[in-house]
Amino acid sequence: MNLVERLIRAVDRVQQRRTALAVGVGVVKKYGDDRGGLLAALITYYGFVSLIPLLLILSTVLGFVLHGHPGAQRAVVDSALADFPIIGDQLGQNVHTVQGSGLALAVGILGLLYGALGIAQVLQHSMAEVWNVPGIKRPGYWPRLARSLALFAVLGTGLIVATVAAGLITTALAGTGARIGALVLSALVNTALSLACFRILTPKEIGTRALLPGCAIAGPLFTLLQAFGALLVTHQLRHATQVYGFFSTVIGLLSWLYLVAQVTVYAAETNVVLARRLWPRGLIQPPLTDSDEEVLESLIRQEERRPEQHIDVAFDDPHKPADEDDADSSDDR
């Protein structure tokens, strides 16, 4: 072994002996094994494309639910837009409800809803990938559609609850106390909302208790992104804004959405690693740890697409001579 490899193996031995480090490494490696960056990119793309339709659906539905109370309707819409840094003000000035005849309104809402379903579908796909659910066990179109509609219902309800709760805190407190209370309440609401959404998106054979750790992490992180996301992205784009104008706004929104998507995927990966005890993982191979083999086997088995298709996975002994492995393979054939 060269010096670099010896150093990596020394670090590997240390992290495998310490549970906290081993779990962290396990989550990061599982994220890489599942191509988490690609999943986050898909969520970002569909989230960006679905953003305007979702906000338009929200404002239209609120126009009926809160008819005769324009102040309450505007407060909820403003709360929704406030969760999107960079373009919140622009959307607030330009998003209007769908109006017209009853038939035209129904057609318009259905068209917008169909366009916004992409984000719900890709989130379900991401959860199935993270949990390595075989293709044959994944739900069909209509169950996925029902889950998508349930997801939108939960998000809308959570938005209204968060707005009402924030309003009560603002009324009861003032100044710094109100801001701190709003952040704490937002973290609690986001945690509960994350759990509800994860429950809808995750395959039903996964127990709800297994979803708690990731949601407990994701909720406060979502709150931080909502509270400080605009400042972070604006800081990064303070020079680009003068050159690219509105394009920098789009880049900023995409950057913020990608951070949200990464938090979502990492939270899901944390749930999987803790539920299946997928640690310790090796930083360098060989040898493979038991957790390494379990993850690699799950990745292969999730490719099953038909009931009559069965995939078997075997691992060679790294201490066994290569010629013996070849002989065993010949005997198997």
mmCIF file of C-alpha atoms in Angstrom:
data_model
loop_
_atom_site.group_PDB
_atom_site.id
_atom_site.type_symbol
_atom_site.label_atom_id
_atom_site.label_comp_id
_atom_site.label_asym_id
_atom_site.label_seq_id
_atom_site.Cartn_x
_atom_site.Cartn_y
_atom_site.Cartn_z
ATOM 1 C CA MET A 1 0.000 0.000 0.000
ATOM 2 C CA ASN A 2 1.146 3.507 -0.760
ATOM 3 C CA LEU A 3 1.098 6.323 1.787
ATOM 4 C CA VAL A 4 -2.268 7.725 0.672
ATOM 5 C CA GLU A 5 -4.000 4.348 0.881
ATOM 6 C CA ARG A 6 -2.523 3.661 4.324
ATOM 7 C CA LEU A 7 -3.809 7.025 5.522
ATOM 8 C CA ILE A 8 -7.309 6.375 4.132
ATOM 9 C CA ARG A 9 -7.439 2.933 5.738
ATOM 10 C CA ALA A 10 -6.363 4.398 9.080
ATOM 11 C CA VAL A 11 -9.170 6.976 8.889
ATOM 12 C CA ASP A 12 -11.545 4.201 7.806
ATOM 13 C CA ARG A 13 -10.748 2.121 10.882
ATOM 14 C CA VAL A 14 -11.387 5.105 13.141
ATOM 15 C CA GLN A 15 -14.779 5.978 11.607
ATOM 16 C CA GLN A 16 -15.966 2.377 11.671
ATOM 17 C CA ARG A 17 -15.339 2.162 15.427
ATOM 18 C CA ARG A 18 -17.349 5.310 16.253
ATOM 19 C CA THR A 19 -21.088 5.047 15.774
ATOM 20 C CA ALA A 20 -21.789 8.731 15.114
ATOM 21 C CA LEU A 21 -19.068 8.937 12.465
ATOM 22 C CA ALA A 22 -20.058 5.588 10.975
ATOM 23 C CA VAL A 23 -23.705 6.649 10.640
ATOM 24 C CA GLY A 24 -22.676 9.919 8.975
ATOM 25 C CA VAL A 25 -20.434 8.113 6.523
ATOM 26 C CA GLY A 26 -23.201 5.587 5.906
ATOM 27 C CA VAL A 27 -25.676 8.330 4.998
ATOM 28 C CA VAL A 28 -23.228 10.063 2.649
ATOM 29 C CA LYS A 29 -22.272 6.792 0.946
ATOM 30 C CA LYS A 30 -25.912 5.735 0.601
ATOM 31 C CA TYR A 31 -26.650 9.137 -0.983
ATOM 32 C CA GLY A 32 -23.910 8.447 -3.509
ATOM 33 C CA ASP A 33 -24.978 4.833 -4.121
ATOM 34 C CA ASP A 34 -28.533 5.985 -4.905
ATOM 35 C CA ARG A 35 -27.290 8.831 -7.125
ATOM 36 C CA GLY A 36 -28.795 11.294 -4.704
ATOM 37 C CA GLY A 37 -27.419 14.246 -6.630
ATOM 38 C CA LEU A 38 -29.388 13.175 -9.699
ATOM 39 C CA LEU A 39 -32.551 12.690 -7.628
ATOM 40 C CA ALA A 40 -32.101 16.147 -6.097
ATOM 41 C CA ALA A 41 -31.628 17.634 -9.572
ATOM 42 C CA LEU A 42 -34.871 16.004 -10.766
ATOM 43 C CA ILE A 43 -36.746 17.329 -7.738
ATOM 44 C CA THR A 44 -35.304 20.801 -8.387
ATOM 45 C CA TYR A 45 -36.346 20.784 -12.046
ATOM 46 C CA TYR A 46 -39.902 19.603 -11.445
ATOM 47 C CA GLY A 47 -40.200 21.870 -8.419
ATOM 48 C CA PHE A 48 -39.228 24.873 -10.533
ATOM 49 C CA VAL A 49 -41.621 23.936 -13.350
ATOM 50 C CA SER A 50 -44.467 23.228 -10.900
ATOM 51 C CA LEU A 51 -43.994 26.323 -8.752
ATOM 52 C CA ILE A 52 -46.196 28.798 -10.633
ATOM 53 C CA PRO A 53 -49.061 26.304 -11.294
ATOM 54 C CA LEU A 54 -49.108 25.291 -7.626
ATOM 55 C CA LEU A 55 -49.265 28.885 -6.431
ATOM 56 C CA LEU A 56 -51.964 29.672 -8.970
ATOM 57 C CA ILE A 57 -54.031 26.676 -7.823
ATOM 58 C CA LEU A 58 -53.575 27.791 -4.214
ATOM 59 C CA SER A 59 -54.704 31.345 -4.839
ATOM 60 C CA THR A 60 -57.690 30.142 -6.882
ATOM 61 C CA VAL A 61 -58.881 27.671 -4.243
ATOM 62 C CA LEU A 62 -58.465 30.291 -1.553
ATOM 63 C CA GLY A 63 -60.599 32.625 -3.641
ATOM 64 C CA PHE A 64 -63.492 30.225 -3.033
ATOM 65 C CA VAL A 65 -62.722 29.052 0.489
ATOM 66 C CA LEU A 66 -62.104 32.563 1.803
ATOM 67 C CA HIS A 67 -64.627 34.347 -0.401
ATOM 68 C CA GLY A 68 -65.622 37.657 1.152
ATOM 69 C CA HIS A 69 -62.436 37.785 3.266
ATOM 70 C CA PRO A 70 -59.802 39.262 0.960
ATOM 71 C CA GLY A 71 -57.506 40.127 3.853
ATOM 72 C CA ALA A 72 -57.364 36.523 5.071
ATOM 73 C CA GLN A 73 -56.896 35.230 1.514
ATOM 74 C CA ARG A 74 -54.019 37.616 0.865
ATOM 75 C CA ALA A 75 -52.366 36.719 4.172
ATOM 76 C CA VAL A 76 -52.260 33.009 3.264
ATOM 77 C CA VAL A 77 -51.000 33.678 -0.264
ATOM 78 C CA ASP A 78 -48.315 36.016 1.063
ATOM 79 C CA SER A 79 -47.256 33.333 3.530
ATOM 80 C CA ALA A 80 -46.857 30.825 0.686
ATOM 81 C CA LEU A 81 -44.795 33.247 -1.372
ATOM 82 C CA ALA A 82 -42.613 34.129 1.595
ATOM 83 C CA ASP A 83 -41.272 30.552 1.581
ATOM 84 C CA PHE A 84 -39.697 31.154 -1.816
ATOM 85 C CA PRO A 85 -36.684 33.456 -1.583
ATOM 86 C CA ILE A 86 -35.584 35.701 -4.445
ATOM 87 C CA ILE A 87 -38.908 35.765 -6.346
ATOM 88 C CA GLY A 88 -41.432 36.124 -3.534
ATOM 89 C CA ASP A 89 -42.096 39.795 -4.201
ATOM 90 C CA GLN A 90 -42.354 39.359 -7.975
ATOM 91 C CA LEU A 91 -44.771 36.437 -7.635
ATOM 92 C CA GLY A 92 -46.839 38.313 -5.088
ATOM 93 C CA GLN A 93 -47.388 41.110 -7.584
ATOM 94 C CA ASN A 94 -48.156 38.904 -10.562
ATOM 95 C CA VAL A 95 -49.892 35.728 -9.335
ATOM 96 C CA HIS A 96 -53.656 36.079 -9.717
ATOM 97 C CA THR A 97 -56.516 33.634 -9.372
ATOM 98 C CA VAL A 98 -58.056 31.824 -12.316
ATOM 99 C CA GLN A 99 -61.356 33.464 -13.126
ATOM 100 C CA GLY A 100 -64.167 32.953 -15.623
ATOM 101 C CA SER A 101 -67.112 30.619 -16.044
ATOM 102 C CA GLY A 102 -67.465 27.546 -13.875
ATOM 103 C CA LEU A 103 -66.535 25.181 -16.706
ATOM 104 C CA ALA A 104 -63.566 27.274 -17.802
ATOM 105 C CA LEU A 105 -62.424 27.541 -14.199
ATOM 106 C CA ALA A 106 -62.643 23.759 -13.688
ATOM 107 C CA VAL A 107 -60.723 23.086 -16.906
ATOM 108 C CA GLY A 108 -58.103 25.662 -15.948
ATOM 109 C CA ILE A 109 -57.569 24.206 -12.483
ATOM 110 C CA LEU A 110 -57.353 20.641 -13.852
ATOM 111 C CA GLY A 111 -54.805 21.743 -16.438
ATOM 112 C CA LEU A 112 -52.700 23.482 -13.809
ATOM 113 C CA LEU A 113 -52.971 20.509 -11.475
ATOM 114 C CA TYR A 114 -51.817 18.144 -14.213
ATOM 115 C CA GLY A 115 -48.819 20.375 -14.860
ATOM 116 C CA ALA A 116 -47.955 20.462 -11.155
ATOM 117 C CA LEU A 117 -48.192 16.685 -10.668
ATOM 118 C CA GLY A 118 -44.632 16.234 -11.901
ATOM 119 C CA ILE A 119 -43.078 17.227 -8.587
ATOM 120 C CA ALA A 120 -45.264 14.775 -6.641
ATOM 121 C CA GLN A 121 -44.463 11.961 -9.077
ATOM 122 C CA VAL A 122 -40.707 12.544 -8.944
ATOM 123 C CA LEU A 123 -40.788 12.743 -5.139
ATOM 124 C CA GLN A 124 -42.482 9.331 -5.018
ATOM 125 C CA HIS A 125 -39.890 7.975 -7.441
ATOM 126 C CA SER A 126 -37.080 9.379 -5.295
ATOM 127 C CA MET A 127 -38.428 7.749 -2.129
ATOM 128 C CA ALA A 128 -38.756 4.411 -3.916
ATOM 129 C CA GLU A 129 -35.157 4.725 -5.135
ATOM 130 C CA VAL A 130 -33.853 5.649 -1.692
ATOM 131 C CA TRP A 131 -35.610 2.671 -0.090
ATOM 132 C CA ASN A 132 -34.524 0.437 -3.023
ATOM 133 C CA VAL A 133 -38.057 -0.801 -3.673
ATOM 134 C CA PRO A 134 -38.057 -3.371 -6.536
ATOM 135 C CA GLY A 135 -39.831 -2.173 -9.655
ATOM 136 C CA ILE A 136 -42.409 -4.958 -9.413
ATOM 137 C CA LYS A 137 -43.533 -3.671 -5.983
ATOM 138 C CA ARG A 138 -43.859 -0.005 -6.915
ATOM 139 C CA PRO A 139 -47.413 1.398 -7.197
ATOM 140 C CA GLY A 140 -49.086 1.971 -10.545
ATOM 141 C CA TYR A 141 -50.313 5.211 -12.060
ATOM 142 C CA TRP A 142 -53.628 5.583 -10.214
ATOM 143 C CA PRO A 143 -52.221 4.916 -6.713
ATOM 144 C CA ARG A 144 -49.430 7.398 -7.464
ATOM 145 C CA LEU A 145 -51.999 9.945 -8.621
ATOM 146 C CA ALA A 146 -53.995 9.503 -5.405
ATOM 147 C CA ARG A 147 -50.841 10.016 -3.363
ATOM 148 C CA SER A 148 -50.021 13.143 -5.351
ATOM 149 C CA LEU A 149 -53.422 14.669 -4.613
ATOM 150 C CA ALA A 150 -53.074 13.725 -0.943
ATOM 151 C CA LEU A 151 -49.660 15.409 -0.899
ATOM 152 C CA PHE A 152 -51.103 18.668 -2.246
ATOM 153 C CA ALA A 153 -53.911 18.524 0.319
ATOM 154 C CA VAL A 154 -51.427 18.070 3.171
ATOM 155 C CA LEU A 155 -49.200 20.888 1.916
ATOM 156 C CA GLY A 156 -52.156 23.260 1.607
ATOM 157 C CA THR A 157 -53.435 22.387 5.085
ATOM 158 C CA GLY A 158 -49.975 22.772 6.574
ATOM 159 C CA LEU A 159 -49.612 26.170 4.938
ATOM 160 C CA ILE A 160 -52.872 27.434 6.443
ATOM 161 C CA VAL A 161 -51.978 26.056 9.893
ATOM 162 C CA ALA A 162 -48.537 27.669 9.766
ATOM 163 C CA THR A 163 -50.012 31.016 8.729
ATOM 164 C CA VAL A 164 -52.631 31.025 11.480
ATOM 165 C CA ALA A 165 -50.110 29.971 14.124
ATOM 166 C CA ALA A 166 -47.607 32.615 13.031
ATOM 167 C CA GLY A 167 -50.340 35.237 13.192
ATOM 168 C CA LEU A 168 -51.237 34.238 16.751
ATOM 169 C CA ILE A 169 -47.612 34.478 17.849
ATOM 170 C CA THR A 170 -47.226 37.894 16.251
ATOM 171 C CA THR A 171 -50.356 39.077 18.045
ATOM 172 C CA ALA A 172 -49.305 37.692 21.428
ATOM 173 C CA LEU A 173 -45.649 38.732 21.280
ATOM 174 C CA ALA A 174 -43.639 41.573 19.858
ATOM 175 C CA GLY A 175 -40.109 42.242 18.646
ATOM 176 C CA THR A 176 -37.434 39.603 19.169
ATOM 177 C CA GLY A 177 -39.775 37.289 21.066
ATOM 178 C CA ALA A 178 -42.162 37.143 18.134
ATOM 179 C CA ARG A 179 -39.358 36.340 15.682
ATOM 180 C CA ILE A 180 -37.919 33.588 17.872
ATOM 181 C CA GLY A 181 -41.366 32.163 18.561
ATOM 182 C CA ALA A 182 -42.191 32.196 14.862
ATOM 183 C CA LEU A 183 -38.952 30.327 14.043
ATOM 184 C CA VAL A 184 -39.555 27.692 16.722
ATOM 185 C CA LEU A 185 -43.160 27.222 15.650
ATOM 186 C CA SER A 186 -42.118 27.055 12.009
ATOM 187 C CA ALA A 187 -39.582 24.332 12.830
ATOM 188 C CA LEU A 188 -42.251 22.293 14.646
ATOM 189 C CA VAL A 189 -44.799 22.740 11.856
ATOM 190 C CA ASN A 190 -42.201 21.887 9.183
ATOM 191 C CA THR A 191 -41.207 18.759 11.098
ATOM 192 C CA ALA A 192 -44.820 17.588 11.351
ATOM 193 C CA LEU A 193 -45.431 18.522 7.720
ATOM 194 C CA SER A 194 -42.306 16.632 6.634
ATOM 195 C CA LEU A 195 -43.488 13.544 8.492
ATOM 196 C CA ALA A 196 -46.922 13.730 6.859
ATOM 197 C CA CYS A 197 -45.411 14.196 3.395
ATOM 198 C CA PHE A 198 -42.823 11.439 3.889
ATOM 199 C CA ARG A 199 -45.619 9.124 5.017
ATOM 200 C CA ILE A 200 -47.550 9.802 1.810
ATOM 201 C CA LEU A 201 -44.519 9.518 -0.472
ATOM 202 C CA THR A 202 -42.813 6.520 1.134
ATOM 203 C CA PRO A 203 -43.881 2.952 0.237
ATOM 204 C CA LYS A 204 -46.514 1.726 2.686
ATOM 205 C CA GLU A 205 -44.463 -1.259 3.851
ATOM 206 C CA ILE A 206 -42.101 1.180 5.581
ATOM 207 C CA GLY A 207 -43.307 1.948 9.115
ATOM 208 C CA THR A 208 -44.000 5.515 10.191
ATOM 209 C CA ARG A 209 -41.539 5.250 13.082
ATOM 210 C CA ALA A 210 -38.727 4.714 10.587
ATOM 211 C CA LEU A 211 -39.488 8.139 9.071
ATOM 212 C CA LEU A 212 -39.126 10.129 12.295
ATOM 213 C CA PRO A 213 -35.320 10.710 12.441
ATOM 214 C CA GLY A 214 -35.005 12.234 8.985
ATOM 215 C CA CYS A 215 -38.066 14.435 9.489
ATOM 216 C CA ALA A 216 -36.707 15.676 12.828
ATOM 217 C CA ILE A 217 -33.601 16.813 10.930
ATOM 218 C CA ALA A 218 -35.382 18.127 7.837
ATOM 219 C CA GLY A 219 -37.966 20.273 9.668
ATOM 220 C CA PRO A 220 -35.498 22.690 11.323
ATOM 221 C CA LEU A 221 -33.323 22.757 8.191
ATOM 222 C CA PHE A 222 -36.320 23.736 6.060
ATOM 223 C CA THR A 223 -37.030 26.529 8.530
ATOM 224 C CA LEU A 224 -33.452 27.789 8.244
ATOM 225 C CA LEU A 225 -33.663 27.707 4.464
ATOM 226 C CA GLN A 226 -36.919 29.648 4.550
ATOM 227 C CA ALA A 227 -35.572 32.196 7.020
ATOM 228 C CA PHE A 228 -32.074 32.713 5.647
ATOM 229 C CA GLY A 229 -32.269 31.323 2.124
ATOM 230 C CA ALA A 230 -32.876 34.717 0.557
ATOM 231 C CA LEU A 231 -29.892 36.220 2.368
ATOM 232 C CA LEU A 232 -27.579 33.383 1.385
ATOM 233 C CA VAL A 233 -28.535 33.356 -2.269
ATOM 234 C CA THR A 234 -28.561 37.155 -2.533
ATOM 235 C CA HIS A 235 -25.048 37.231 -1.073
ATOM 236 C CA GLN A 236 -23.854 34.755 -3.668
ATOM 237 C CA LEU A 237 -25.466 36.710 -6.528
ATOM 238 C CA ARG A 238 -24.726 40.284 -5.442
ATOM 239 C CA HIS A 239 -22.288 40.737 -8.342
ATOM 240 C CA ALA A 240 -24.138 38.629 -10.889
ATOM 241 C CA THR A 241 -27.358 40.624 -10.512
ATOM 242 C CA GLN A 242 -25.899 43.678 -12.234
ATOM 243 C CA VAL A 243 -24.751 41.605 -15.208
ATOM 244 C CA TYR A 244 -27.475 39.046 -15.693
ATOM 245 C CA GLY A 245 -30.474 40.852 -14.241
ATOM 246 C CA PHE A 246 -33.497 38.566 -14.083
ATOM 247 C CA PHE A 247 -31.412 35.510 -15.038
ATOM 248 C CA SER A 248 -29.627 35.775 -11.705
ATOM 249 C CA THR A 249 -33.045 35.647 -10.029
ATOM 250 C CA VAL A 250 -33.792 32.365 -11.769
ATOM 251 C CA ILE A 251 -30.360 30.991 -10.851
ATOM 252 C CA GLY A 252 -30.916 32.036 -7.250
ATOM 253 C CA LEU A 253 -34.287 30.297 -7.089
ATOM 254 C CA LEU A 254 -32.847 27.132 -8.632
ATOM 255 C CA SER A 255 -30.005 27.171 -6.111
ATOM 256 C CA TRP A 256 -32.446 27.494 -3.228
ATOM 257 C CA LEU A 257 -34.690 24.732 -4.582
ATOM 258 C CA TYR A 258 -31.658 22.468 -5.017
ATOM 259 C CA LEU A 259 -30.735 22.979 -1.353
ATOM 260 C CA VAL A 260 -34.302 22.061 -0.363
ATOM 261 C CA ALA A 261 -34.142 18.977 -2.596
ATOM 262 C CA GLN A 262 -30.821 17.888 -1.108
ATOM 263 C CA VAL A 263 -32.174 18.233 2.430
ATOM 264 C CA THR A 264 -35.156 16.094 1.398
ATOM 265 C CA VAL A 265 -33.024 13.325 -0.111
ATOM 266 C CA TYR A 266 -30.497 13.325 2.740
ATOM 267 C CA ALA A 267 -33.339 13.131 5.278
ATOM 268 C CA ALA A 268 -34.754 10.110 3.468
ATOM 269 C CA GLU A 269 -31.304 8.492 3.297
ATOM 270 C CA THR A 270 -30.886 9.035 7.045
ATOM 271 C CA ASN A 271 -34.128 7.160 7.649
ATOM 272 C CA VAL A 272 -32.970 4.223 5.534
ATOM 273 C CA VAL A 273 -29.531 3.989 7.131
ATOM 274 C CA LEU A 274 -30.928 4.072 10.674
ATOM 275 C CA ALA A 275 -33.840 1.733 9.952
ATOM 276 C CA ARG A 276 -31.634 -0.906 8.284
ATOM 277 C CA ARG A 277 -28.514 -0.247 10.391
ATOM 278 C CA LEU A 278 -26.427 0.309 7.290
ATOM 279 C CA TRP A 279 -23.178 1.087 9.071
ATOM 280 C CA PRO A 280 -20.257 0.886 9.254
ATOM 281 C CA ARG A 281 -19.437 1.406 5.577
ATOM 282 C CA GLY A 282 -15.929 1.125 4.190
ATOM 283 C CA LEU A 283 -14.187 4.166 2.765
ATOM 284 C CA ILE A 284 -12.012 1.938 0.597
ATOM 285 C CA GLN A 285 -12.417 -1.628 -0.674
ATOM 286 C CA PRO A 286 -11.634 -4.444 -0.368
ATOM 287 C CA PRO A 287 -12.836 -5.690 1.979
ATOM 288 C CA LEU A 288 -16.559 -4.969 1.841
ATOM 289 C CA THR A 289 -18.347 -4.614 5.155
ATOM 290 C CA ASP A 290 -21.645 -6.382 5.765
ATOM 291 C CA SER A 291 -23.424 -3.059 5.259
ATOM 292 C CA ASP A 292 -21.591 -2.503 1.959
ATOM 293 C CA GLU A 293 -22.817 -5.868 0.710
ATOM 294 C CA GLU A 294 -26.379 -5.240 1.888
ATOM 295 C CA VAL A 295 -26.548 -1.898 0.075
ATOM 296 C CA LEU A 296 -25.064 -3.303 -3.131
ATOM 297 C CA GLU A 297 -27.484 -6.225 -3.025
ATOM 298 C CA SER A 298 -30.457 -3.882 -2.545
ATOM 299 C CA LEU A 299 -29.361 -1.787 -5.517
ATOM 300 C CA ILE A 300 -29.355 -4.869 -7.747
ATOM 301 C CA ARG A 301 -32.625 -6.320 -6.456
ATOM 302 C CA GLN A 302 -34.533 -3.073 -7.032
ATOM 303 C CA GLU A 303 -34.085 -3.651 -10.778
ATOM 304 C CA GLU A 304 -36.577 -6.541 -10.745
ATOM 305 C CA ARG A 305 -39.387 -5.578 -13.128
ATOM 306 C CA ARG A 306 -41.443 -8.762 -13.578
ATOM 307 C CA PRO A 307 -42.931 -11.343 -11.141
ATOM 308 C CA GLU A 308 -41.077 -14.138 -12.937
ATOM 309 C CA GLN A 309 -37.774 -12.299 -12.699
ATOM 310 C CA HIS A 310 -35.513 -13.151 -9.765
ATOM 311 C CA ILE A 311 -32.060 -11.730 -9.166
ATOM 312 C CA ASP A 312 -29.481 -13.483 -7.000
ATOM 313 C CA VAL A 313 -26.407 -11.658 -5.731
ATOM 314 C CA ALA A 314 -23.143 -13.244 -4.595
ATOM 315 C CA PHE A 315 -19.839 -11.757 -3.428
ATOM 316 C CA ASP A 316 -16.397 -13.260 -3.884
ATOM 317 C CA ASP A 317 -14.121 -13.822 -0.915
ATOM 318 C CA PRO A 318 -11.324 -11.213 -1.274
ATOM 319 C CA HIS A 319 -8.894 -13.609 0.430
ATOM 320 C CA LYS A 320 -9.671 -16.434 -1.972
ATOM 321 C CA PRO A 321 -7.297 -16.936 -4.933
ATOM 322 C CA ALA A 322 -8.682 -15.829 -8.272
ATOM 323 C CA ASP A 323 -8.256 -19.262 -9.890
ATOM 324 C CA GLU A 324 -10.447 -20.854 -7.196
ATOM 325 C CA ASP A 325 -13.148 -18.262 -7.858
ATOM 326 C CA ASP A 326 -13.012 -19.075 -11.563
ATOM 327 C CA ALA A 327 -13.319 -22.768 -10.797
ATOM 328 C CA ASP A 328 -16.326 -22.206 -8.548
ATOM 329 C CA SER A 329 -17.961 -20.126 -11.267
ATOM 330 C CA SER A 330 -17.410 -22.939 -13.777
ATOM 331 C CA ASP A 331 -18.979 -25.457 -11.394
ATOM 332 C CA ASP A 332 -21.994 -23.186 -10.911
ATOM 333 C CA ARG A 333 -22.504 -22.994 -14.671
#
